[in-house]
mmCIF file of C-alpha atoms in Angstrom:
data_model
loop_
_atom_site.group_PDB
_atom_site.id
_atom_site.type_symbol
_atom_site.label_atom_id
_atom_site.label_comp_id
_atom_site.label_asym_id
_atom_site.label_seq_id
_atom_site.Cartn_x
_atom_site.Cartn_y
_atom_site.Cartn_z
ATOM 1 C CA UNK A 1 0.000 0.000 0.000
ATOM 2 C CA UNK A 2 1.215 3.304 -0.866
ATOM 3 C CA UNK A 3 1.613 6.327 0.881
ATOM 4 C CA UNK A 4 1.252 8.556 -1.852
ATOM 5 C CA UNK A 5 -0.308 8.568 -5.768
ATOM 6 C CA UNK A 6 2.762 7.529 -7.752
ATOM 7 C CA UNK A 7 2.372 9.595 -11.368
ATOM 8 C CA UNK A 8 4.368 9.040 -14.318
ATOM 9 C CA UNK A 9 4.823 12.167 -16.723
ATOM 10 C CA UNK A 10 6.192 11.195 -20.084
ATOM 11 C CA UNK A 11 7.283 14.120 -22.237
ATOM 12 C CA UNK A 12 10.529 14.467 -24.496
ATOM 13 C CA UNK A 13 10.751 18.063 -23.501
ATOM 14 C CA UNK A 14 12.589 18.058 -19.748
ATOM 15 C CA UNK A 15 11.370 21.736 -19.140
ATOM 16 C CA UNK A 16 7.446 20.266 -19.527
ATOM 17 C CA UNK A 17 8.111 17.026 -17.013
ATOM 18 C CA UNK A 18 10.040 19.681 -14.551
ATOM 19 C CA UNK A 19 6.915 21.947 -14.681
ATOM 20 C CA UNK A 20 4.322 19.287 -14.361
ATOM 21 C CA UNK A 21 6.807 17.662 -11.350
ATOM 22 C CA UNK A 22 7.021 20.808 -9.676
ATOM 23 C CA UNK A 23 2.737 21.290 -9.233
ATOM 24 C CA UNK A 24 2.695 17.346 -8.398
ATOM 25 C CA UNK A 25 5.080 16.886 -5.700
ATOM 26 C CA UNK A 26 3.847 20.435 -4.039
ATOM 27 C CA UNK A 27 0.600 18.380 -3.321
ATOM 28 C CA UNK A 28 2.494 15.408 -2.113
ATOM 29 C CA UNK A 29 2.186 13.044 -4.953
ATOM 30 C CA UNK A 30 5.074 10.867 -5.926
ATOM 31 C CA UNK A 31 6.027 11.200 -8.929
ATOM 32 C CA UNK A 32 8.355 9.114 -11.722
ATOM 33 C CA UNK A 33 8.955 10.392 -15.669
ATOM 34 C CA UNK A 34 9.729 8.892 -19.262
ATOM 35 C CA UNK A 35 11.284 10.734 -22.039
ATOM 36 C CA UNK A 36 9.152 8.516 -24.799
ATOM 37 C CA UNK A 37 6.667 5.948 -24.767
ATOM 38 C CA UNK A 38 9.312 3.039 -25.117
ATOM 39 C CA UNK A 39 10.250 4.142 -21.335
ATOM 40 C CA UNK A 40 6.737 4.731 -20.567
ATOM 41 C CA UNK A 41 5.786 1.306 -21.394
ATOM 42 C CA UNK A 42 8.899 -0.186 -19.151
ATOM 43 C CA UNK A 43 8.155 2.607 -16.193
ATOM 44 C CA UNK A 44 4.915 1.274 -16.429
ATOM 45 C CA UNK A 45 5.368 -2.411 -16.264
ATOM 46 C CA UNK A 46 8.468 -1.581 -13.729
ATOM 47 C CA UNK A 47 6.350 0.778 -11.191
ATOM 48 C CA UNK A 48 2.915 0.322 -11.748
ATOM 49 C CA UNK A 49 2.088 3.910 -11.412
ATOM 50 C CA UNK A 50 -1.290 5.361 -10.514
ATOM 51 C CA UNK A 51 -1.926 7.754 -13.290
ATOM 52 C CA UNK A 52 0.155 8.524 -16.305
ATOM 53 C CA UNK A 53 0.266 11.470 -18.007
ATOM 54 C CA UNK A 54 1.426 11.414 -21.519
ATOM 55 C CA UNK A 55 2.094 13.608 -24.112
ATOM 56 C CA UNK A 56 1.158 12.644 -27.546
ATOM 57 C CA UNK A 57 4.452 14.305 -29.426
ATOM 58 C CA UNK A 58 7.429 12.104 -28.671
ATOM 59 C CA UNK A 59 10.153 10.354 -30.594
ATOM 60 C CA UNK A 60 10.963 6.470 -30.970
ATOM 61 C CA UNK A 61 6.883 5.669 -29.980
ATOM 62 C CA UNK A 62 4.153 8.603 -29.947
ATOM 63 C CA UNK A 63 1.579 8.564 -27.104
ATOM 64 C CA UNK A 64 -1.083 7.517 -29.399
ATOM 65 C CA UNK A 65 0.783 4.323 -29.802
ATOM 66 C CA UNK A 66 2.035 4.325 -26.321
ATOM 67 C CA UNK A 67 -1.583 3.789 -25.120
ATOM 68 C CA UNK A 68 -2.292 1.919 -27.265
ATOM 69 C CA UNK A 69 0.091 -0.649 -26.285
ATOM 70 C CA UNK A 70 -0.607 -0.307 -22.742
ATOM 71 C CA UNK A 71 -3.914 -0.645 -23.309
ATOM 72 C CA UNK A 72 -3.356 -4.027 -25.440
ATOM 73 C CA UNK A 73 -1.099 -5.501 -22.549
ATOM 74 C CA UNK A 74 -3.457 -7.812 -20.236
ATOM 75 C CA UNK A 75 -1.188 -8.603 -17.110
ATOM 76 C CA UNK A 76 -1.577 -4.546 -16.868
ATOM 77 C CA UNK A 77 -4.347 -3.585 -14.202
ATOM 78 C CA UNK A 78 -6.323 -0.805 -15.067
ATOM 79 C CA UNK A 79 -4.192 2.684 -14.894
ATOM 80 C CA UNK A 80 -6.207 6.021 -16.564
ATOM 81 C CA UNK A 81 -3.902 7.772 -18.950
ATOM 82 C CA UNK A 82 -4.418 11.534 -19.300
ATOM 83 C CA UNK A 83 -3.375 12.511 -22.971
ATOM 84 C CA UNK A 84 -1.114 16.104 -23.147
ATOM 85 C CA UNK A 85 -2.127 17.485 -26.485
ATOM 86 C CA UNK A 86 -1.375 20.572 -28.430
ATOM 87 C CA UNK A 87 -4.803 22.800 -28.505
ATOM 88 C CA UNK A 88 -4.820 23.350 -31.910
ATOM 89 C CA UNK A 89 -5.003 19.576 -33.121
ATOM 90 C CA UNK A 90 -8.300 18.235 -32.120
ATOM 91 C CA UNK A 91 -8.008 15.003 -34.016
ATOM 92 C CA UNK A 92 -4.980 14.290 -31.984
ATOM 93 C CA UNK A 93 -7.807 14.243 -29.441
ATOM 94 C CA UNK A 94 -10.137 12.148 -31.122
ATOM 95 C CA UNK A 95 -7.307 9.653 -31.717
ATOM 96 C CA UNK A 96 -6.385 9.936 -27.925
ATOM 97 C CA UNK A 97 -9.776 8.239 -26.444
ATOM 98 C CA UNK A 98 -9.725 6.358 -29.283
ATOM 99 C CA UNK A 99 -6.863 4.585 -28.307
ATOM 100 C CA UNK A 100 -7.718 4.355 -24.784
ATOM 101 C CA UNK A 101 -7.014 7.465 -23.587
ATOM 102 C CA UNK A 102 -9.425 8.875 -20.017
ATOM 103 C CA UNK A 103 -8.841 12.334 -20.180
ATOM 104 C CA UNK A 104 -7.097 15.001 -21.998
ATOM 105 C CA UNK A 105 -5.384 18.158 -20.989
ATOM 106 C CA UNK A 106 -4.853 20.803 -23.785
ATOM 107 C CA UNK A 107 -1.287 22.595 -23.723
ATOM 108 C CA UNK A 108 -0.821 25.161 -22.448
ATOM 109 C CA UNK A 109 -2.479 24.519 -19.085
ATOM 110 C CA UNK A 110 -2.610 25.876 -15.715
ATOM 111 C CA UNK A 111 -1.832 24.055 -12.627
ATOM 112 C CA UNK A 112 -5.457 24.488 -10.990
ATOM 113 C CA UNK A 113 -7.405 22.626 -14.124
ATOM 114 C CA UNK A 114 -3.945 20.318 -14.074
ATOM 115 C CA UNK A 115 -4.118 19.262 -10.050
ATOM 116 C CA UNK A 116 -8.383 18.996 -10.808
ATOM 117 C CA UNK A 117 -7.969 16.360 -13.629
ATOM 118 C CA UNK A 118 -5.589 14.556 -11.464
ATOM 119 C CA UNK A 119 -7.532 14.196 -8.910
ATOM 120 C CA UNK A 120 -10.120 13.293 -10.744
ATOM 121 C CA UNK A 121 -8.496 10.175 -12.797
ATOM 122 C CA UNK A 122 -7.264 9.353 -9.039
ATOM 123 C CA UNK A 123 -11.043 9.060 -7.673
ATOM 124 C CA UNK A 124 -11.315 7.358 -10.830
ATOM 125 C CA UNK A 125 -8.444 4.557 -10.393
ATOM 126 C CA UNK A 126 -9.340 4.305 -6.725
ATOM 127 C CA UNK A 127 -12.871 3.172 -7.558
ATOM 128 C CA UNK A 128 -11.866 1.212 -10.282
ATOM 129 C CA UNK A 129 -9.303 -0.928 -7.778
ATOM 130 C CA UNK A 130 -11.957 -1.103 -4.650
ATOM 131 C CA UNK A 131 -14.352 -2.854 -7.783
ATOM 132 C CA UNK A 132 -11.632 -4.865 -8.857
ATOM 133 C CA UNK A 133 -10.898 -6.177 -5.026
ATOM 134 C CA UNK A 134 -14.257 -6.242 -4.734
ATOM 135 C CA UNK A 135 -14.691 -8.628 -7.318
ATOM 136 C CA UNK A 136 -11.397 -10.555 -6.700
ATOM 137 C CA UNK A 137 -12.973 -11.629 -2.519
ATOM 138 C CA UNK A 138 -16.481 -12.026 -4.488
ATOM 139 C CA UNK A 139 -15.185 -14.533 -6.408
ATOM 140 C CA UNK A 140 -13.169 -15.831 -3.836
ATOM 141 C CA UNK A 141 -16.247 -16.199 -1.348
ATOM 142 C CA UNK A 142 -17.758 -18.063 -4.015
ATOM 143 C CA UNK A 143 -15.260 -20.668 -4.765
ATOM 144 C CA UNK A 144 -15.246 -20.679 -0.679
ATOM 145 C CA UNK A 145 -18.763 -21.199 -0.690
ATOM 146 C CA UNK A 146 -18.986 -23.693 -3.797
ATOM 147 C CA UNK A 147 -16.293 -25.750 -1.862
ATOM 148 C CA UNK A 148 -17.837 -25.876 1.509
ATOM 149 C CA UNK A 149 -21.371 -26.306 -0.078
ATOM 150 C CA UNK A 150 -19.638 -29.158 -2.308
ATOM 151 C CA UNK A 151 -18.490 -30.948 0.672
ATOM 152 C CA UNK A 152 -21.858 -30.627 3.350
ATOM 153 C CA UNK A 153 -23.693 -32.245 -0.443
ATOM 154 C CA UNK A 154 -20.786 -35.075 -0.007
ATOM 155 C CA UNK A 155 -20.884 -34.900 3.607
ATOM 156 C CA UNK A 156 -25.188 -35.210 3.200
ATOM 157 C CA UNK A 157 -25.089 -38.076 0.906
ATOM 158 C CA UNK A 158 -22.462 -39.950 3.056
ATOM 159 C CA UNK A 159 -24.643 -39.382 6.324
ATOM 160 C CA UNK A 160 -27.464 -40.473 4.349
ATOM 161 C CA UNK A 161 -25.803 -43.806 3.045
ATOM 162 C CA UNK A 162 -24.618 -44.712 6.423
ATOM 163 C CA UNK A 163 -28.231 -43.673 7.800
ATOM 164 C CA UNK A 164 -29.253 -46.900 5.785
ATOM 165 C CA UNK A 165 -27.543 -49.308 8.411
ATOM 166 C CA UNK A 166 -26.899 -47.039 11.622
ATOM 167 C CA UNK A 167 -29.080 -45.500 14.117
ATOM 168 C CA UNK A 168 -28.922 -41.463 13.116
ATOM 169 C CA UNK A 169 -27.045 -40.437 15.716
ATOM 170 C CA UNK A 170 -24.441 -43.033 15.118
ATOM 171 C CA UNK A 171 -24.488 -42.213 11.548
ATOM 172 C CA UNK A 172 -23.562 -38.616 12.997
ATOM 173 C CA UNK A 173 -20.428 -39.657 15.003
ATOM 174 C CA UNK A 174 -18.915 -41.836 12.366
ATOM 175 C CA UNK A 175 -19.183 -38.342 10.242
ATOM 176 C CA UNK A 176 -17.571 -36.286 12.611
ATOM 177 C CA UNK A 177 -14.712 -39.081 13.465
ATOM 178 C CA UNK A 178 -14.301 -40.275 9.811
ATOM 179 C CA UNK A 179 -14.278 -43.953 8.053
ATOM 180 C CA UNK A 180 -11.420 -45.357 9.945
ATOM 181 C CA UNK A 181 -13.931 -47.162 12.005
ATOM 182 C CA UNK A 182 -16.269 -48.659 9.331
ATOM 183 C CA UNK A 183 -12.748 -50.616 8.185
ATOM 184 C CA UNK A 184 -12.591 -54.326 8.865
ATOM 185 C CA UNK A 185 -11.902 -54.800 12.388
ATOM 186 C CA UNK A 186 -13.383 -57.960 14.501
ATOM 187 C CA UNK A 187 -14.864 -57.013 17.649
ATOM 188 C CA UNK A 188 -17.360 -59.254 19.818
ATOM 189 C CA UNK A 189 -20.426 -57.968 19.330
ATOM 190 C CA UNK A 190 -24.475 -59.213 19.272
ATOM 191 C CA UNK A 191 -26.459 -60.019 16.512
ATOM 192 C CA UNK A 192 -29.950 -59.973 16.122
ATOM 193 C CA UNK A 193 -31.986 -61.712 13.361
ATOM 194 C CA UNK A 194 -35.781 -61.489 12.711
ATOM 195 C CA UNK A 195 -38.576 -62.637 10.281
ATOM 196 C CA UNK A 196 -41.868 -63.456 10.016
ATOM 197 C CA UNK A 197 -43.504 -66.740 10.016
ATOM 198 C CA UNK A 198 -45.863 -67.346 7.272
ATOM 199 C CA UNK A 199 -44.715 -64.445 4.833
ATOM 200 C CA UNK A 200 -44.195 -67.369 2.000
ATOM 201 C CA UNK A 201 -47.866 -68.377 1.997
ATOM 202 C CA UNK A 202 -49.049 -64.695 2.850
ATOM 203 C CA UNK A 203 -47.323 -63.267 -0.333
ATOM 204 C CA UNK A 204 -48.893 -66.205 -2.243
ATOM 205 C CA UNK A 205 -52.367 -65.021 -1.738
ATOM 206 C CA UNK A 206 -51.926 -61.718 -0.850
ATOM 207 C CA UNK A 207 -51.757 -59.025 -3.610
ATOM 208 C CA UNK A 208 -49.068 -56.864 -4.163
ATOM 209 C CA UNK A 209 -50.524 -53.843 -2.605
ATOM 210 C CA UNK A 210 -51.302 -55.895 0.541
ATOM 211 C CA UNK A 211 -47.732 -57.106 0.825
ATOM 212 C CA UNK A 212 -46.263 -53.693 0.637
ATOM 213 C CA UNK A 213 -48.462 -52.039 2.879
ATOM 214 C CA UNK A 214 -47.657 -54.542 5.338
ATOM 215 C CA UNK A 215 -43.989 -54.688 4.914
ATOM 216 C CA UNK A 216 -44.297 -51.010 4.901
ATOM 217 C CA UNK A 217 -45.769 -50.899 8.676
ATOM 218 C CA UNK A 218 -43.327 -54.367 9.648
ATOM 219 C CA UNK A 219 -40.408 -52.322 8.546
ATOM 220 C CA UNK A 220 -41.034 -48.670 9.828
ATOM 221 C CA UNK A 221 -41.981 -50.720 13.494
ATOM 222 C CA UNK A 222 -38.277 -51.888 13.432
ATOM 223 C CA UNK A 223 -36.608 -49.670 12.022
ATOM 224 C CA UNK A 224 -37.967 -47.049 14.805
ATOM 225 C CA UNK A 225 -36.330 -49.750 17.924
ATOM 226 C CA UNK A 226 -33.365 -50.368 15.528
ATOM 227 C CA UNK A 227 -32.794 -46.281 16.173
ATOM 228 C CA UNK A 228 -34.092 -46.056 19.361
ATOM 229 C CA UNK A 229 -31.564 -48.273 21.155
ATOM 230 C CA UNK A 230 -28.730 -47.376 18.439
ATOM 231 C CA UNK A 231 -28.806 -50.806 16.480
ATOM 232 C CA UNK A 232 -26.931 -51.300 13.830
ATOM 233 C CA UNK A 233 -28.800 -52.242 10.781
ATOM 234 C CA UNK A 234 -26.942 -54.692 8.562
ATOM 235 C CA UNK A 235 -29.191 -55.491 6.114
ATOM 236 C CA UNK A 236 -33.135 -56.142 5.015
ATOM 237 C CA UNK A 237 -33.867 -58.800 2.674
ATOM 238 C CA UNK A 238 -37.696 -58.901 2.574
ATOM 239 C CA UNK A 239 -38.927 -60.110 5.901
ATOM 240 C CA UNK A 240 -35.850 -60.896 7.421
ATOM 241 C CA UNK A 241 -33.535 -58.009 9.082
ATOM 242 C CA UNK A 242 -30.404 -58.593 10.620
ATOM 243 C CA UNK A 243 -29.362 -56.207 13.665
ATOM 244 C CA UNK A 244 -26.113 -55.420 15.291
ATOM 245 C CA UNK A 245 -24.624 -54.102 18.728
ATOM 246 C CA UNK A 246 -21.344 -53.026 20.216
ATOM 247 C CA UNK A 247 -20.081 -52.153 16.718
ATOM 248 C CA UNK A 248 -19.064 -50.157 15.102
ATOM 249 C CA UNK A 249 -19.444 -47.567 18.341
ATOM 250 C CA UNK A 250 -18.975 -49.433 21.050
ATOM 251 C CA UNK A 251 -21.783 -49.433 23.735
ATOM 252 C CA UNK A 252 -22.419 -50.864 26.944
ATOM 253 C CA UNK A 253 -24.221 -53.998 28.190
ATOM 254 C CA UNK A 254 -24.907 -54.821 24.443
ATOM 255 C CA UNK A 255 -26.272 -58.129 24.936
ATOM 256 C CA UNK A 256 -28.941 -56.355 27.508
ATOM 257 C CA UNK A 257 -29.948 -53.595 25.090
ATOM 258 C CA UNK A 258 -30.482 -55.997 22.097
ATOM 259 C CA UNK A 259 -32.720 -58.157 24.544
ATOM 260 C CA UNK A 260 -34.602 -55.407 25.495
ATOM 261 C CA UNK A 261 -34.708 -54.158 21.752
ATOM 262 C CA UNK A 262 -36.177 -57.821 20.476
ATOM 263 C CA UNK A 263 -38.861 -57.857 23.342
ATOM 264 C CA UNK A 264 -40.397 -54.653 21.794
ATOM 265 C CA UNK A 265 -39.847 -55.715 18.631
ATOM 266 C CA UNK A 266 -42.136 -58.649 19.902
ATOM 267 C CA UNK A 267 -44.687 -57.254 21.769
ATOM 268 C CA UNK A 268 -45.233 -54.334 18.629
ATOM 269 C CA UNK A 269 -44.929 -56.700 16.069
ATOM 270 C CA UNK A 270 -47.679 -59.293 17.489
ATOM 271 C CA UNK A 271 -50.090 -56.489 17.916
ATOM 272 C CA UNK A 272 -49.462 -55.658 13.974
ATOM 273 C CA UNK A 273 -50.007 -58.886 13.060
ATOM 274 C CA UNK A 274 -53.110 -59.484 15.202
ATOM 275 C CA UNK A 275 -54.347 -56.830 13.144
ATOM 276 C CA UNK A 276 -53.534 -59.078 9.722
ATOM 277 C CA UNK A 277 -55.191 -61.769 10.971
ATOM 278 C CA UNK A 278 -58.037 -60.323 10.927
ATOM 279 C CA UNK A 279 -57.923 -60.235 7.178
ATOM 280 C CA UNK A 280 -57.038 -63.666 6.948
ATOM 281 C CA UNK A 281 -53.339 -63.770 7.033
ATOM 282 C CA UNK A 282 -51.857 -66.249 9.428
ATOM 283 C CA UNK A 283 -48.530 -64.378 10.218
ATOM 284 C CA UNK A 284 -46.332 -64.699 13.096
ATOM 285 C CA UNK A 285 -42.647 -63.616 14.403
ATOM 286 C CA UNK A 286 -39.667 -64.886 15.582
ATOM 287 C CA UNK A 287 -36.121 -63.488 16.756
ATOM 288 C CA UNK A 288 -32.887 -65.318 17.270
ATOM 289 C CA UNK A 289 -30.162 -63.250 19.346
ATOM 290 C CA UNK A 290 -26.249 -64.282 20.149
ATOM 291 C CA UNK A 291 -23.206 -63.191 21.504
ATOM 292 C CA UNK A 292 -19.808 -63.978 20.026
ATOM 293 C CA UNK A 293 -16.125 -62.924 17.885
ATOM 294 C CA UNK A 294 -17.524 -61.435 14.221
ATOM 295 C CA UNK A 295 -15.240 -59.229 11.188
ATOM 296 C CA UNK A 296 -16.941 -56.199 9.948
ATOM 297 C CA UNK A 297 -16.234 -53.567 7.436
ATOM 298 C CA UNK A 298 -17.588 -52.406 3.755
ATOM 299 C CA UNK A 299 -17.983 -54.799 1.389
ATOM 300 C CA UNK A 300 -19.114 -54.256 -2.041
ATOM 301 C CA UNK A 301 -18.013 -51.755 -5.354
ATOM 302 C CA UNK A 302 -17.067 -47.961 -5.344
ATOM 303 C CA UNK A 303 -20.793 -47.202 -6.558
ATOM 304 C CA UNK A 304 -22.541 -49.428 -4.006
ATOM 305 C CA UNK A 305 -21.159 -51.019 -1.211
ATOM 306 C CA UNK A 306 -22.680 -51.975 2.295
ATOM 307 C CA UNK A 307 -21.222 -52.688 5.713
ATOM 308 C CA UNK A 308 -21.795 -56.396 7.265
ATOM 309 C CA UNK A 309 -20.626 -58.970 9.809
ATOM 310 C CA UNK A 310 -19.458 -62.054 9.413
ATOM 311 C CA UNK A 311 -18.420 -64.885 11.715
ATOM 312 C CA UNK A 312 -19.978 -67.975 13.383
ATOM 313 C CA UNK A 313 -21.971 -65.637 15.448
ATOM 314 C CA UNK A 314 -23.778 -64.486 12.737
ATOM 315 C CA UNK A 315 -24.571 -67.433 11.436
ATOM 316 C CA UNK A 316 -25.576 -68.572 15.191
ATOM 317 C CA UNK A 317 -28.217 -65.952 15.030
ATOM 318 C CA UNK A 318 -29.538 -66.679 11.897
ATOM 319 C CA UNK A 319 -30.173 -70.453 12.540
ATOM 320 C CA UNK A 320 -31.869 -69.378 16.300
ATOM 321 C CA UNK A 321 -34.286 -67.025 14.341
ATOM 322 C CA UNK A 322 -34.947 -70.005 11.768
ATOM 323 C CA UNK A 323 -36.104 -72.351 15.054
ATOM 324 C CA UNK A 324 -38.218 -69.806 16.961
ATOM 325 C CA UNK A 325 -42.132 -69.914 16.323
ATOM 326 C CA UNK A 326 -44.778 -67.282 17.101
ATOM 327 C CA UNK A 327 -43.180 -64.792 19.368
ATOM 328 C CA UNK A 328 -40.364 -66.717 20.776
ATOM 329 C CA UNK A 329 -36.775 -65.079 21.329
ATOM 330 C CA UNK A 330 -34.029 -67.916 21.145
ATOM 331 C CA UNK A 331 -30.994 -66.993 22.448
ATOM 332 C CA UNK A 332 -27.847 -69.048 23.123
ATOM 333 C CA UNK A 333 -26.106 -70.000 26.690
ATOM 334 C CA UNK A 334 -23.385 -67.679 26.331
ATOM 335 C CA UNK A 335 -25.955 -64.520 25.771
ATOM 336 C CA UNK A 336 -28.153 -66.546 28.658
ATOM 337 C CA UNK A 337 -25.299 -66.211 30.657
ATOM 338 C CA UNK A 338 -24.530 -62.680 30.186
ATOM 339 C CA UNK A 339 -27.969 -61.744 30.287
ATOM 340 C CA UNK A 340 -28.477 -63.282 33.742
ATOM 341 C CA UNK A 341 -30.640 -62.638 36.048
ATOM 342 C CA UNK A 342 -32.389 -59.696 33.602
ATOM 343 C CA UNK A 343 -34.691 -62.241 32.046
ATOM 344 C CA UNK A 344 -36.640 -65.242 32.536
ATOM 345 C CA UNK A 345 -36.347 -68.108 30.221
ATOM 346 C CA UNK A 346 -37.787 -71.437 29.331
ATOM 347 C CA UNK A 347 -34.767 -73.460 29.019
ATOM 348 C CA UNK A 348 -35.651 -75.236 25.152
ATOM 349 C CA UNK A 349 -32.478 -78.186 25.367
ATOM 350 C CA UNK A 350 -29.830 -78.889 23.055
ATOM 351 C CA UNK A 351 -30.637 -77.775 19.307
ATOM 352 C CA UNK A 352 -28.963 -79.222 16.098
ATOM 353 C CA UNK A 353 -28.644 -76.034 13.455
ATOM 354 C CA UNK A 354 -28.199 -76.210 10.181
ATOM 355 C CA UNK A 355 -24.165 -75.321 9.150
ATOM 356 C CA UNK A 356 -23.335 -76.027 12.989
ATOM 357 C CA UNK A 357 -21.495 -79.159 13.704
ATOM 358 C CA UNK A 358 -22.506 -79.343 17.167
ATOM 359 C CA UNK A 359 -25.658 -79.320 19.190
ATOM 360 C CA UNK A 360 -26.513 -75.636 20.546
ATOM 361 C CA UNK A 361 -28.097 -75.210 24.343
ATOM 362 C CA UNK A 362 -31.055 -73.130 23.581
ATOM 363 C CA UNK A 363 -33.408 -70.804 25.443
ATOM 364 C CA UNK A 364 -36.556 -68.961 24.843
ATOM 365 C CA UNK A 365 -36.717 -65.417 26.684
ATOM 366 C CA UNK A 366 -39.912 -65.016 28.197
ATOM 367 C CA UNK A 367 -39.415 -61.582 29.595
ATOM 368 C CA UNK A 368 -37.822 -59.099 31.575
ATOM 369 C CA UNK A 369 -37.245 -59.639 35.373
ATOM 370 C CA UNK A 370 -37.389 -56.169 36.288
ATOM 371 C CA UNK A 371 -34.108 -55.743 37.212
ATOM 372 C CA UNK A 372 -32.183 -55.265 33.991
ATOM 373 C CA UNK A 373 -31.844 -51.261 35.213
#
């Protein structure tokens, strides 16, 4: 930033540019000069002056050509040029704007209508450069903007895409602390699987309409617990859903919230389906819960990809929810254990499950003791 105006004068005559310095530098302007418009044009590109004033008269390059050059030269930011012309030539005028010119001064002139068009070109310029700067943090707000606004969109459609298997609020966290934790990891964690009894014979008979609208209400029933105690969702196929604690944020007494999860899940979902009955559709539910070791993390292509668990557990589930009939909740010993003394049970004996080698100890949770505070 400068301290003063810096004005170039460009004449070949040395008494004019001593004149014109003299009037200048009395009101404290700063001022370089040129003998020709060759050394105008380098003063110019050196300096970066404020104002030039140039005469039109001048050997090696006139100031008609002068200007125009200047005016041709794009890595030049806008300086007004005040043309010095001889009063009797008025086309050297005309040629003067022409060529770019702002302002002209007619020789001879006094120093009052000189100092006035100086200042004026000066208002000028400053105006011109506040626009300009103006313009320059417009457009850099916008590409600001543009880029913040491009990443909440990304931001949006990622929370949205991870909204389709975590609870909201989880979705939320795994935003703000990135997707280091949705990489495969194994953790021990509990799965929940549930489906409906009957659906095969119900879609058989039922039309189209009928099945939506009731997979419509089955689903938004879940998939309000799922949130509610900060499930994970791992996947819908149909009827079936497939549910998942302690992962991938970490929560406490998983195996007691996923209990408490599938007992609502029971109680809503047999009220639904009394409802269905009473159009003729014999539908029923069942949920199989265990504990136990499982890998998770993405799996899938860049344009569609979805996160899972896999493992023995998972499997374990699965086959539990295949055994249970209306409104039973089969859960292994190991989730018995852990679930202790928070739930009464009816004790169902030793299970052989499809894809499992050995028999499984079984157990049907009838409810909660009132003590799993």
């Amino acid at each position: 930033m400068r301290e003063h105006p810096l004005i170039l004068i460009v004449d070949d005559a040395p008494d004019n540019i001593e004149i014109v310095r003299a009037r200048l530098e009395s009101q404290a302007y700063d001022v370089i000069t040129a003998a020709d418009g060759l050394e105008a044009i380098e003063q110019v590109g050196t300096h970066l002056p404020d104002l030039v004033l140039l005469d039109v008269m001048m050997p090696r390059l006139n100031g008609i050509d002068t200007i125009r050059r200047l005016r041709a030269d794009p890595a030049l930011p806008f300086i007004p040029v005040v043309m010095l012309t001889a009063q009797s030539d008025k086309s050297q005028v005309v040629a003067a704007l022409d060529a770019g010119a702002d302002e002209y001064l007619t020789k001879p002139f006094d120093a009052s209508t000189l100092l006035a068009r100086v200042r004026a070109m000066l208002r000028m310029k400053t105006l011109h450069d506040q626009v300009r700067d103006q313009a320059a943090q417009l457009s850099q707000w916008n590409q600001t903007l543009e880029r913040r606004v491009a990443e909440q969109l990304a931001e949006l459609k990622h929370l949205e895409w991870l909204k389709r298997f975590l609870a909201p609020q989880i979705a939320e966290m795994v935003i703000t602390s990135g997707d280091e934790i949705l990489r495969s990891h194994r953790r021990d964690v509990v799965v929940v699987f549930c489906d409906l009894r009957g659906f095969t014979a119900f879609s058989e008979v039922a039309e189209p309409e009928e099945q939506i609208t009731m997979l419509g209400e089955y689903h938004a029933i879940l998939g309000a617990l799922i949130n509610s105690y900060q499930g994970t969702l791992i996947h819908i196929v149909g009827d079936g859903v497939m549910v998942v604690f302690n992962d991938p944020i970490p929560c406490s007494d998983p195996c007691l919230r996923a209990v408490r999860m599938a007992i609502e899940m029971r109680s809503q979902i047999n009220a639904m389906m009394a409802k269905w009955r009473t159009h003729g559709y014999d539908l029923s539910f069942g949920i199989g819960l265990a504990q136990g070791y499982a890998t998770l993390g993405l799996i899938g292509f860049e344009s569609r990809s979805m996160y899972t668990a896999l493992g023995t557990v998972t499997n374990l589930a699965s086959r539990l929810c295949a055994e249970a009939t209306d409104g039973q909740i089969f859960v292994d010993s190991k989730a018995r254990t852990l679930l202790g003394i928070h739930i009464d049970v009816a004790d169902v004996g030793d299970l052989m499950l499809k894809g499992l080698r050995r028999p499984v100890r079984v157990f049907n949770v009838v409810r909660l003791t009132g003590t799993d505070g």
